Short mmCIF file of N, CA and C in Angstrom, two decimals:
data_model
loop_
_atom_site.label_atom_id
_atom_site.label_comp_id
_atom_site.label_asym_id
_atom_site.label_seq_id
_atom_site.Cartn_x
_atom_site.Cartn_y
_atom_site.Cartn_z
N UNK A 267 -7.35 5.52 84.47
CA UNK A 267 -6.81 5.55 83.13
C UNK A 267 -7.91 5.13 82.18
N UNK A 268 -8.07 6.04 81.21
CA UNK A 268 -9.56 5.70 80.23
C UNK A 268 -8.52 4.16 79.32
N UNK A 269 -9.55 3.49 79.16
CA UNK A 269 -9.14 2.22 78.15
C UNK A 269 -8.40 2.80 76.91
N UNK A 270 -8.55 3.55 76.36
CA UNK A 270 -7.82 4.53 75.05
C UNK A 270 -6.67 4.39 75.74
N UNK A 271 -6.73 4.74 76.76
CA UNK A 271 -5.10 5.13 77.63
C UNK A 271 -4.32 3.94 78.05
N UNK A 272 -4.66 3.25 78.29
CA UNK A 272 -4.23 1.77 78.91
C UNK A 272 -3.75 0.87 77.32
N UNK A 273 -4.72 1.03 76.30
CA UNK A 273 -3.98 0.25 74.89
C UNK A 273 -2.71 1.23 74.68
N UNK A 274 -3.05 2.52 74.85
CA UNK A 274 -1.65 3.40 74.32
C UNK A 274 -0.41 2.95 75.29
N UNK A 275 -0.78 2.64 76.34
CA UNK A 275 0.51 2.21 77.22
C UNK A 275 0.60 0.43 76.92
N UNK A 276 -0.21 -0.07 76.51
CA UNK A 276 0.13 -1.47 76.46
C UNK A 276 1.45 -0.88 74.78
N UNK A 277 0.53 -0.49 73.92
CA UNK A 277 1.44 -0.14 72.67
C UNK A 277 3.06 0.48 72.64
N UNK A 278 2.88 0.98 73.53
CA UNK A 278 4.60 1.29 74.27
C UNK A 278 5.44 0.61 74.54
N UNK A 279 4.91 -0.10 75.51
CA UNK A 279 5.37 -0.98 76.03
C UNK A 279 5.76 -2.40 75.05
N UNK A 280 4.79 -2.90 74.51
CA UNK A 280 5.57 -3.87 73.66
C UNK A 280 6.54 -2.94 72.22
N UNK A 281 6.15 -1.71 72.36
CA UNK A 281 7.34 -1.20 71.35
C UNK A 281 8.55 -0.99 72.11
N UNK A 282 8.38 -1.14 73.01
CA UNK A 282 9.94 -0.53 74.14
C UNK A 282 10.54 -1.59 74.09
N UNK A 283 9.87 -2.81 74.52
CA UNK A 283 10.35 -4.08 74.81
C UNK A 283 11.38 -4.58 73.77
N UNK A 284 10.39 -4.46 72.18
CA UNK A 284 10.91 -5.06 71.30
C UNK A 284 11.89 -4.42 70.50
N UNK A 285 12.01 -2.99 70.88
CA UNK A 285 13.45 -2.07 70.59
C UNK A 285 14.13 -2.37 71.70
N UNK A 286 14.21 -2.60 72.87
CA UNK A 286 15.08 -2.99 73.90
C UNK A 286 16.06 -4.53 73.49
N UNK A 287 15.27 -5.08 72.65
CA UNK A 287 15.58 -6.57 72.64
C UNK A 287 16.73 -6.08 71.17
N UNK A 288 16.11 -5.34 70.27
CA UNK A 288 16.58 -5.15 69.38
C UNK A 288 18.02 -4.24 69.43
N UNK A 289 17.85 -3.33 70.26
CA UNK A 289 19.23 -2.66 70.55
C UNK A 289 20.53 -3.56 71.35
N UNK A 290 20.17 -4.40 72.00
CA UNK A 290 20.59 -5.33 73.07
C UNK A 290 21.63 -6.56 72.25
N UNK A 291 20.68 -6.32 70.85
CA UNK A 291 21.37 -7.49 70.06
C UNK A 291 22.47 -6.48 69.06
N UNK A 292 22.29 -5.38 69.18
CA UNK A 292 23.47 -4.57 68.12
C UNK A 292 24.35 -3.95 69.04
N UNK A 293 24.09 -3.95 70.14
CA UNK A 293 25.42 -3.88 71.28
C UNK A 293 26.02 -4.81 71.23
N UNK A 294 25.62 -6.35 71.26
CA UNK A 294 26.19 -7.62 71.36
C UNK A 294 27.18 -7.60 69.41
N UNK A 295 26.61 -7.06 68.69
CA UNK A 295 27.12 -7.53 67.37
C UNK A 295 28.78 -6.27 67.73
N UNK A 296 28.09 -5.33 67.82
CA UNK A 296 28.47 -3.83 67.47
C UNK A 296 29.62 -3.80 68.53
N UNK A 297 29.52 -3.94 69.88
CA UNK A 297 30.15 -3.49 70.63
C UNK A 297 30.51 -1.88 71.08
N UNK A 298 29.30 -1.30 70.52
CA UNK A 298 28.84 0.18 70.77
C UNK A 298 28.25 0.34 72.10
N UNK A 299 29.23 1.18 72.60
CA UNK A 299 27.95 1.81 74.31
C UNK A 299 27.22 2.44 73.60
N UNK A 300 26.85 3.48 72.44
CA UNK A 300 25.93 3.83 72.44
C UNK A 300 24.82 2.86 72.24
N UNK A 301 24.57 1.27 71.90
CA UNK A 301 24.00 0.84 71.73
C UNK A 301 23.70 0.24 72.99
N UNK A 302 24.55 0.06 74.02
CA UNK A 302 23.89 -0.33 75.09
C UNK A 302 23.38 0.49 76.40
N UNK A 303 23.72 1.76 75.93
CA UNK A 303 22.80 2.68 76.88
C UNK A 303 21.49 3.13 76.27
N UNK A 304 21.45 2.97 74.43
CA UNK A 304 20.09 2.47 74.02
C UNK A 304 19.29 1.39 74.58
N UNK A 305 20.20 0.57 74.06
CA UNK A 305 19.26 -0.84 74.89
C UNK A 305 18.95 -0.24 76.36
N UNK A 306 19.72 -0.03 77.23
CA UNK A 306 18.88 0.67 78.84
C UNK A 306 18.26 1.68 78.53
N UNK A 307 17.76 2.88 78.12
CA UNK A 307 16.99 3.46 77.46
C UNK A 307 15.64 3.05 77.47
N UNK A 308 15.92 2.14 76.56
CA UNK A 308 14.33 1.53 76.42
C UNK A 308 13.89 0.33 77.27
N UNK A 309 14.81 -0.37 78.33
CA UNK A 309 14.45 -1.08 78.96
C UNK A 309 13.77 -0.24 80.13
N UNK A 310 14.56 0.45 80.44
CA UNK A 310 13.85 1.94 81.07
C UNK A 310 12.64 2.50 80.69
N UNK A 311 12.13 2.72 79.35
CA UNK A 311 11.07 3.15 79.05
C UNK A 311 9.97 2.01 79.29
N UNK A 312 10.37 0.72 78.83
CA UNK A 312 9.48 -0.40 79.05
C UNK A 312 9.43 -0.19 81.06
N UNK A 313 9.95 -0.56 82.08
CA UNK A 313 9.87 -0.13 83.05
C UNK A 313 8.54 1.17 83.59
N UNK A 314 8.78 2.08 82.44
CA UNK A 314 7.81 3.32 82.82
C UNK A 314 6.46 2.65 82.53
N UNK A 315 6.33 1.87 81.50
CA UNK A 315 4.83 1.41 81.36
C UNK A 315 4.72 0.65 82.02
N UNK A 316 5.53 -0.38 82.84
CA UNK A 316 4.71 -1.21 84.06
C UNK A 316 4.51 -0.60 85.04
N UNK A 317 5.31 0.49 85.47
CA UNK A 317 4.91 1.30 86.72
C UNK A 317 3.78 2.24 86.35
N UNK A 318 3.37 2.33 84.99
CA UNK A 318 2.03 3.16 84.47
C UNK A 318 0.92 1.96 84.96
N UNK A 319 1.04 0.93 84.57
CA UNK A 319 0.25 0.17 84.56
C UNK A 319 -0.40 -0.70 85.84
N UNK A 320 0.73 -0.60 86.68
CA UNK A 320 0.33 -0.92 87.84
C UNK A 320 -0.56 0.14 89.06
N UNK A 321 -0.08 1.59 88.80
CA UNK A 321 -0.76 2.48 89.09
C UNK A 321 -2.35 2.32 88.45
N UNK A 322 -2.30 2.28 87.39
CA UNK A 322 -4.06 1.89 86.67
C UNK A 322 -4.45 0.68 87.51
N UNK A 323 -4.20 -0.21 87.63
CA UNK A 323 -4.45 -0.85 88.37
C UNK A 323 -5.04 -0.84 89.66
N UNK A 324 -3.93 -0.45 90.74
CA UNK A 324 -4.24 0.00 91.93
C UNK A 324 -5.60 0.86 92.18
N UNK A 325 -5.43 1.83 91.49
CA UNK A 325 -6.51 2.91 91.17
C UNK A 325 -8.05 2.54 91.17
N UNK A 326 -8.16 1.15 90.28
CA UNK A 326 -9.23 0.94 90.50
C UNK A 326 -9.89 -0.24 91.59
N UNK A 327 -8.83 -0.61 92.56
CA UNK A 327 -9.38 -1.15 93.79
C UNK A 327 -10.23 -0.81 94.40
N UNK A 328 -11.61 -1.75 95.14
CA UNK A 328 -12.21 -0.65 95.64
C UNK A 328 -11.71 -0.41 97.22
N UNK A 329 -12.86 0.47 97.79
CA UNK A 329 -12.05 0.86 98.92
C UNK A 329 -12.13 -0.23 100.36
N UNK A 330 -11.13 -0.69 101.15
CA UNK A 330 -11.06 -1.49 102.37
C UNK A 330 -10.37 -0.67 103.46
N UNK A 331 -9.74 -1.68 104.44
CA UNK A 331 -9.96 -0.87 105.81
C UNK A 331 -8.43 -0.11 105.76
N UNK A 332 -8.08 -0.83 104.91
CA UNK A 332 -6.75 0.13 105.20
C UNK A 332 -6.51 1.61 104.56
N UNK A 333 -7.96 1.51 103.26
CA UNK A 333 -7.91 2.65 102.34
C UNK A 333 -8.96 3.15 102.25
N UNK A 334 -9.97 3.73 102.97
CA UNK A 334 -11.33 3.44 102.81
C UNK A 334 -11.63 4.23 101.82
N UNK A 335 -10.76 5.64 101.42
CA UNK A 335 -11.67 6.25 100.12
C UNK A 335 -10.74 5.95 98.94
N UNK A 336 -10.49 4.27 98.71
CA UNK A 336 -10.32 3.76 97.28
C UNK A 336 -8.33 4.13 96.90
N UNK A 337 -8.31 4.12 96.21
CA UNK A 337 -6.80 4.35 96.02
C UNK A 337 -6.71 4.74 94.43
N UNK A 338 -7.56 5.82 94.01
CA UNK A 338 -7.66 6.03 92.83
C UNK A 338 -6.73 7.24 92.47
N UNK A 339 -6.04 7.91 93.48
CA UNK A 339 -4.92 8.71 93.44
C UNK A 339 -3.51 8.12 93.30
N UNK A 340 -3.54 6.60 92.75
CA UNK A 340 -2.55 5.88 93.23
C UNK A 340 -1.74 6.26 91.56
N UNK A 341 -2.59 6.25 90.82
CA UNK A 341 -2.14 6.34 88.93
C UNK A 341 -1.13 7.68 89.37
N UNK A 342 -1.38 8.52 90.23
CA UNK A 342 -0.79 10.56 90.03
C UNK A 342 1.02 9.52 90.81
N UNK A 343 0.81 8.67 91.81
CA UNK A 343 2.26 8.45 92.41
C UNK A 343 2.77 7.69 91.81
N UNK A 344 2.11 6.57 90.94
CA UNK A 344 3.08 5.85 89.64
C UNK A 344 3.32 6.34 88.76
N UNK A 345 3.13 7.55 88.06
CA UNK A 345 2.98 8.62 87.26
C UNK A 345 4.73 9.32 87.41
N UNK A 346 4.61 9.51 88.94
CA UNK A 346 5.65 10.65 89.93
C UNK A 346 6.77 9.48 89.45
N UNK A 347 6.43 8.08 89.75
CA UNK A 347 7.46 7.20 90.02
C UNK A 347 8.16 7.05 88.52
N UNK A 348 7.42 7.38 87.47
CA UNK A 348 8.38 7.22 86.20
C UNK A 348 9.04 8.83 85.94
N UNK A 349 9.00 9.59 86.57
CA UNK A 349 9.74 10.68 86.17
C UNK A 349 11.14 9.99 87.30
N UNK A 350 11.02 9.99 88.54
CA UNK A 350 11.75 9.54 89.39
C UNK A 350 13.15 8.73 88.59
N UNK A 351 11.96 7.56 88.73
CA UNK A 351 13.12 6.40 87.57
C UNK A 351 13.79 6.80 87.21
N UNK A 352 13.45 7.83 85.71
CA UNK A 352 14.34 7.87 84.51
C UNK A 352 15.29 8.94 85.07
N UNK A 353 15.08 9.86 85.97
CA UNK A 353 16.26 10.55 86.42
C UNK A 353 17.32 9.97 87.49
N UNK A 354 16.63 9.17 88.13
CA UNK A 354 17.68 8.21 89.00
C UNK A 354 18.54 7.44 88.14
N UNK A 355 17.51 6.43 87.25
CA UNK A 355 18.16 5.61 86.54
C UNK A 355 19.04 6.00 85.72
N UNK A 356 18.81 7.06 84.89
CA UNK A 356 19.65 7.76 83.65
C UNK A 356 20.89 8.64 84.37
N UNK A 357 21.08 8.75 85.83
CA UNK A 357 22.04 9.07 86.08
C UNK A 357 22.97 8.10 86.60
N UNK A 358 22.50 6.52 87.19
CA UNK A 358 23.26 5.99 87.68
C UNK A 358 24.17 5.85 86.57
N UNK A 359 22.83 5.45 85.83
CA UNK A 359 23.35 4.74 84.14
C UNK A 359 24.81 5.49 83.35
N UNK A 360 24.45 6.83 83.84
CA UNK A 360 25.50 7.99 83.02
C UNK A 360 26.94 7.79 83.85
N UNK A 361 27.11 7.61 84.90
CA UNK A 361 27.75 7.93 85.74
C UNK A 361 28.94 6.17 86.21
N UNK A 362 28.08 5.08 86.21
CA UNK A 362 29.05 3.96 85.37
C UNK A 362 29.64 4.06 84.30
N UNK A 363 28.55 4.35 83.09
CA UNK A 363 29.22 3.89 81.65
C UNK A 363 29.89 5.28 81.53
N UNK A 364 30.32 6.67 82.35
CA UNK A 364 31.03 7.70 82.11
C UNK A 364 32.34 6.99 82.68
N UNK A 365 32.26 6.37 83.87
CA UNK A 365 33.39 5.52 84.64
C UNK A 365 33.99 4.47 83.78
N UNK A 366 33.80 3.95 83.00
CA UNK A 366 34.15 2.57 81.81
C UNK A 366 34.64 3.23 81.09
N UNK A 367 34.22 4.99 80.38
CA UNK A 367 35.37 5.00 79.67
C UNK A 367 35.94 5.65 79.89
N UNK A 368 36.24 6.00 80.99
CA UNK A 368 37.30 6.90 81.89
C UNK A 368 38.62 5.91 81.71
N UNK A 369 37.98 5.00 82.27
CA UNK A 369 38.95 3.82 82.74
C UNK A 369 39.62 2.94 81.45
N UNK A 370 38.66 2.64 80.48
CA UNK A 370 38.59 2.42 79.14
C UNK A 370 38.39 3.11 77.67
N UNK A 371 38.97 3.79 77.82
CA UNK A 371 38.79 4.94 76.65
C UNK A 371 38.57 4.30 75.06
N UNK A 372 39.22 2.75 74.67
CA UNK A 372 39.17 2.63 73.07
C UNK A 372 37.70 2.09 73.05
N UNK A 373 37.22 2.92 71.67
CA UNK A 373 35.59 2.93 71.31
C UNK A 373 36.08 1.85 69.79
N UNK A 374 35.49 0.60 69.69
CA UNK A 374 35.35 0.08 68.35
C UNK A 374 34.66 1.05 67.42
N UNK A 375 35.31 0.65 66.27
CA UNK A 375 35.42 1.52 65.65
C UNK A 375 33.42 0.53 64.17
N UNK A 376 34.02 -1.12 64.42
CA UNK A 376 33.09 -1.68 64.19
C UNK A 376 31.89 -1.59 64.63
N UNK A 377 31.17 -1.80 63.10
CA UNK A 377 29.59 -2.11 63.62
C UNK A 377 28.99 -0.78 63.59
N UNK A 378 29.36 0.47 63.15
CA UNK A 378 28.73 1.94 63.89
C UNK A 378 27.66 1.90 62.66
N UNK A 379 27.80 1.38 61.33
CA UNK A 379 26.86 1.80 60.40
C UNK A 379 25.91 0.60 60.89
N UNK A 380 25.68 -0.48 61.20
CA UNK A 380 25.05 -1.36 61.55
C UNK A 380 24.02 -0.57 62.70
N UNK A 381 25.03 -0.56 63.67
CA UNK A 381 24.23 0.70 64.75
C UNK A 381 23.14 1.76 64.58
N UNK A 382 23.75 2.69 63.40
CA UNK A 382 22.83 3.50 62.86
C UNK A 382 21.52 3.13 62.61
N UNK A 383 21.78 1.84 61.48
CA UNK A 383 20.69 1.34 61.03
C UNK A 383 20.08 1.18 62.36
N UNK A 384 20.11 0.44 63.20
CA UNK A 384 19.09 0.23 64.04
C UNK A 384 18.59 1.16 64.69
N UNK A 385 19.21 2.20 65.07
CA UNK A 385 18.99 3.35 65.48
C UNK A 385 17.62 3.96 64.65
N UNK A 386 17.52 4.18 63.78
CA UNK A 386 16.96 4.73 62.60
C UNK A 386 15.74 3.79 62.38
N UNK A 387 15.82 2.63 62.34
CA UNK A 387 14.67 1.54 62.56
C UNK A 387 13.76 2.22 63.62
N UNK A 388 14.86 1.88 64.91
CA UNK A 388 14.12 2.05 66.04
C UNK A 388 12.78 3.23 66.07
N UNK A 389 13.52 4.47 65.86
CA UNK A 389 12.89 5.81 65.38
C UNK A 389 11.48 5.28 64.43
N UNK A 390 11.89 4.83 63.57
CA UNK A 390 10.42 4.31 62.80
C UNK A 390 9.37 3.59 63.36
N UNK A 391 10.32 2.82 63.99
CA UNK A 391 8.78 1.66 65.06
C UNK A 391 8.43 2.69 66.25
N UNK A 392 9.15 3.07 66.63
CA UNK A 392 8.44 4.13 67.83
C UNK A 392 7.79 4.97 67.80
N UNK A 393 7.77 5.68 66.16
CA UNK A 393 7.15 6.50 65.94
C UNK A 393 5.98 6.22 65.13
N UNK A 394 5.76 5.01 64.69
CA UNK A 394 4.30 4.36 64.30
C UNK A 394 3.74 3.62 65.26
N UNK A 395 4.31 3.02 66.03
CA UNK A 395 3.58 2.19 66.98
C UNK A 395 2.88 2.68 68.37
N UNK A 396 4.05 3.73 68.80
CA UNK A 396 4.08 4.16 70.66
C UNK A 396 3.42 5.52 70.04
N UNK A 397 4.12 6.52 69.03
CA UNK A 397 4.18 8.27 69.64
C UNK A 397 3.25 8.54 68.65
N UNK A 398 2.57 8.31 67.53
CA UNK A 398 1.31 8.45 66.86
C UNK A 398 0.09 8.05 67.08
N UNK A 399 -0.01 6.99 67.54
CA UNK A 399 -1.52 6.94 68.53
C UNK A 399 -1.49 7.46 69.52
N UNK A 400 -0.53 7.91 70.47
CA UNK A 400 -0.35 8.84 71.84
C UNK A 400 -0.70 10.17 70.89
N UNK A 401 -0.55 10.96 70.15
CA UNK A 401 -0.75 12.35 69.43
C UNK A 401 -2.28 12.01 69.36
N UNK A 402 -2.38 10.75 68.63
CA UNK A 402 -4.02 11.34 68.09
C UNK A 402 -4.76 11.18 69.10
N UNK A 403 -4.44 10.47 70.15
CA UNK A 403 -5.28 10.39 71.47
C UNK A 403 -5.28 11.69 72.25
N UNK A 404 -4.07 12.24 72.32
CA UNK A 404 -3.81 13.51 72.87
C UNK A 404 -4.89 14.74 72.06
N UNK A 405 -4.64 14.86 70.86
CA UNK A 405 -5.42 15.96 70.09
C UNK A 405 -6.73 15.84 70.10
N UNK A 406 -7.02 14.19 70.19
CA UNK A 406 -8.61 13.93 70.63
C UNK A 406 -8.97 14.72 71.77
N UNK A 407 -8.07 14.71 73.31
CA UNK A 407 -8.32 15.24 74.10
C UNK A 407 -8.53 16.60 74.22
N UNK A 408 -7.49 17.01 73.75
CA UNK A 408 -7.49 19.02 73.32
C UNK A 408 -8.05 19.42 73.32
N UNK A 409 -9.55 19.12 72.18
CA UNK A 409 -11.05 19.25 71.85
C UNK A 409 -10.59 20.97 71.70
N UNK A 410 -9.65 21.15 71.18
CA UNK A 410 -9.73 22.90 70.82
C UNK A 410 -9.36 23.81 71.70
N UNK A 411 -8.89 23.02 73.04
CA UNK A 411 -8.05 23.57 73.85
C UNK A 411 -6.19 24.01 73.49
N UNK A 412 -5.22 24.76 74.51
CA UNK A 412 -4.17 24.85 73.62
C UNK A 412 -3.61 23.79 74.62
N UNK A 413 -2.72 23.56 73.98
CA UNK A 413 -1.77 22.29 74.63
C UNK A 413 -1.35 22.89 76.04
N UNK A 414 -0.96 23.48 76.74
CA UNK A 414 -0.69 24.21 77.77
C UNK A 414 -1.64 24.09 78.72
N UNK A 415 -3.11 24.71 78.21
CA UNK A 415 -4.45 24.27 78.77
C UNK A 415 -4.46 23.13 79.16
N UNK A 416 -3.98 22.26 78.19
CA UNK A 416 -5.02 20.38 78.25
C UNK A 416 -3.81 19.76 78.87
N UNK A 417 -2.76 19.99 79.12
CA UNK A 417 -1.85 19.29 79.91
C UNK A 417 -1.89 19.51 81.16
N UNK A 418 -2.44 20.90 81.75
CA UNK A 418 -2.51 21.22 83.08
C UNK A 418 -3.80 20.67 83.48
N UNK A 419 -5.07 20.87 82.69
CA UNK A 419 -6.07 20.07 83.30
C UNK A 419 -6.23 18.42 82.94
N UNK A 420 -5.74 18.05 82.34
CA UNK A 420 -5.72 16.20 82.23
C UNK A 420 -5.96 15.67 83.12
N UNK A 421 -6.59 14.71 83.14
CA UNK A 421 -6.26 13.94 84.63
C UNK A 421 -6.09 12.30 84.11
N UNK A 422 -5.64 12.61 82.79
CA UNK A 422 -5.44 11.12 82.10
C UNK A 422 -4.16 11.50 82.10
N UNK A 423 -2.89 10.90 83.40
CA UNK A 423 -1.86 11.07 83.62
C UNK A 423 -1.04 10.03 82.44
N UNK A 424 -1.76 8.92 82.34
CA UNK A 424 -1.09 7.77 81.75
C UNK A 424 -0.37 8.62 80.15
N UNK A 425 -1.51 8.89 79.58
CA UNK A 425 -1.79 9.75 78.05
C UNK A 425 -0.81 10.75 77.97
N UNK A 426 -0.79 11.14 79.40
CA UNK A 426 0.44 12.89 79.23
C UNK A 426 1.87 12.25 79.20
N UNK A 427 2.21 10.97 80.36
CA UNK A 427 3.13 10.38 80.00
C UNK A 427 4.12 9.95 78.67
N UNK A 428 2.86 8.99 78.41
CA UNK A 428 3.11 8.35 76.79
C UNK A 428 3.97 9.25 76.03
N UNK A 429 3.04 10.15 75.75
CA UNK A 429 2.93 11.26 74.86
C UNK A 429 4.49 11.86 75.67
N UNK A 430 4.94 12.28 76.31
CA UNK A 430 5.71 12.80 76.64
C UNK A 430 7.31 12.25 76.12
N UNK A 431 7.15 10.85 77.08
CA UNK A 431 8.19 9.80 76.67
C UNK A 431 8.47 9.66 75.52
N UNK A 432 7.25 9.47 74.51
CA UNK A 432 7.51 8.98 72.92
C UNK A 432 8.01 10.10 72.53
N UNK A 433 7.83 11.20 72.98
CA UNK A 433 8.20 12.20 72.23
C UNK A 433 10.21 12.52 72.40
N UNK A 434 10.09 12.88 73.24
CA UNK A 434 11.83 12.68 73.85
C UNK A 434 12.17 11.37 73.31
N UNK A 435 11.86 10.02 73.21
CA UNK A 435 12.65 9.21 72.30
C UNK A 435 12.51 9.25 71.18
N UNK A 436 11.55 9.82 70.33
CA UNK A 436 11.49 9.81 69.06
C UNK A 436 12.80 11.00 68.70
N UNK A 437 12.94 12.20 69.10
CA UNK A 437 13.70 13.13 68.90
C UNK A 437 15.40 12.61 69.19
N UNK A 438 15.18 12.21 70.24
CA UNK A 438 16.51 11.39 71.14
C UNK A 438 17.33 10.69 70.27
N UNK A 439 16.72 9.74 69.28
CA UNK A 439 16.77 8.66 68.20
C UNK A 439 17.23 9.80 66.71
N UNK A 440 16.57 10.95 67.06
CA UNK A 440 17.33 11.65 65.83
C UNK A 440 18.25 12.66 65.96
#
């Protein structure tokens, strides 16, 4: 993972965190599931950057007896492991809170403009903090290539991530 790539995932990550914390507290006011499958959402997304990050990590071990040519392919299976996640996770996730209101059908009716607002916050911090330095890092990469091109040859998995994730929550959020 180039260092460009590793601040863009540290920058995620404390934006995930601190919208996770922030949605977590307007579920608690609100009593909105949509606010608390936000809040998992982004506890989920925070999740994807430690499993980004630990892959960078690994990667640059050098090589011993159990690995002798290094484990620098390790970033491509922590990479694999956040697509994994969010489809495991986002279905367990769907598939309880679809069961709660099966079982529980009345939605408060309180708190939804409160909700919004945060909703709409959220969208703003994610989209200055996490998914705009992931673009300009990305277009840095492009170098005049088409996006199609530079995503298939990358090998800055971390960057395609980011960029990916921020993008689906920034839209997600609207």
């Amino acid at each position: 993972m180039a260092t460009g790539s590793k601040k863009l995932v540290l920058l995620a990550l404390t934006a995930n965190v601190g919208i996770a914390i922030i949605k977590a507290i307007a579920f608690a006011i609100s009593g909105s599931s949509a606010m608390l499958a936000e809040s998992f959402h982004s506890v989920a997304d925070s999740t994807n950057q430690l499993f980004l990050l630990r892959g960078e990590a690994a990667s640059r071990l050098a090589p011993n007896a159990r690995h002798p040519f290094g484990r620098g392919k390790e970033a491509y299976f922590w990479s694999f492991m956040v697509a994994v996640f969010l489809f495991v996770g986002g279905a367990i996730f769907a598939l309880i809170e679809g069961y709660r209101r099966v079982v529980n059908p009345h939605e408060s009716e309180a708190g939804i403009l409160f909700s919004l607002v945060v909703l709409g916050v959220a969208a703003i911090f994610e989209s200055m903090v996490a998914f705009r330095p992931a673009l300009k890092d990305f277009n840095k990469a492009r170098a005049g290539r088409s996006l199609v091109t530079t995503i298939r040859e990358s090998t800055d998995t971390s960057l395609i991530v980011v960029l990916f994730e921020d993008s689906a929550a920034v839209l997600g959020l609207f």
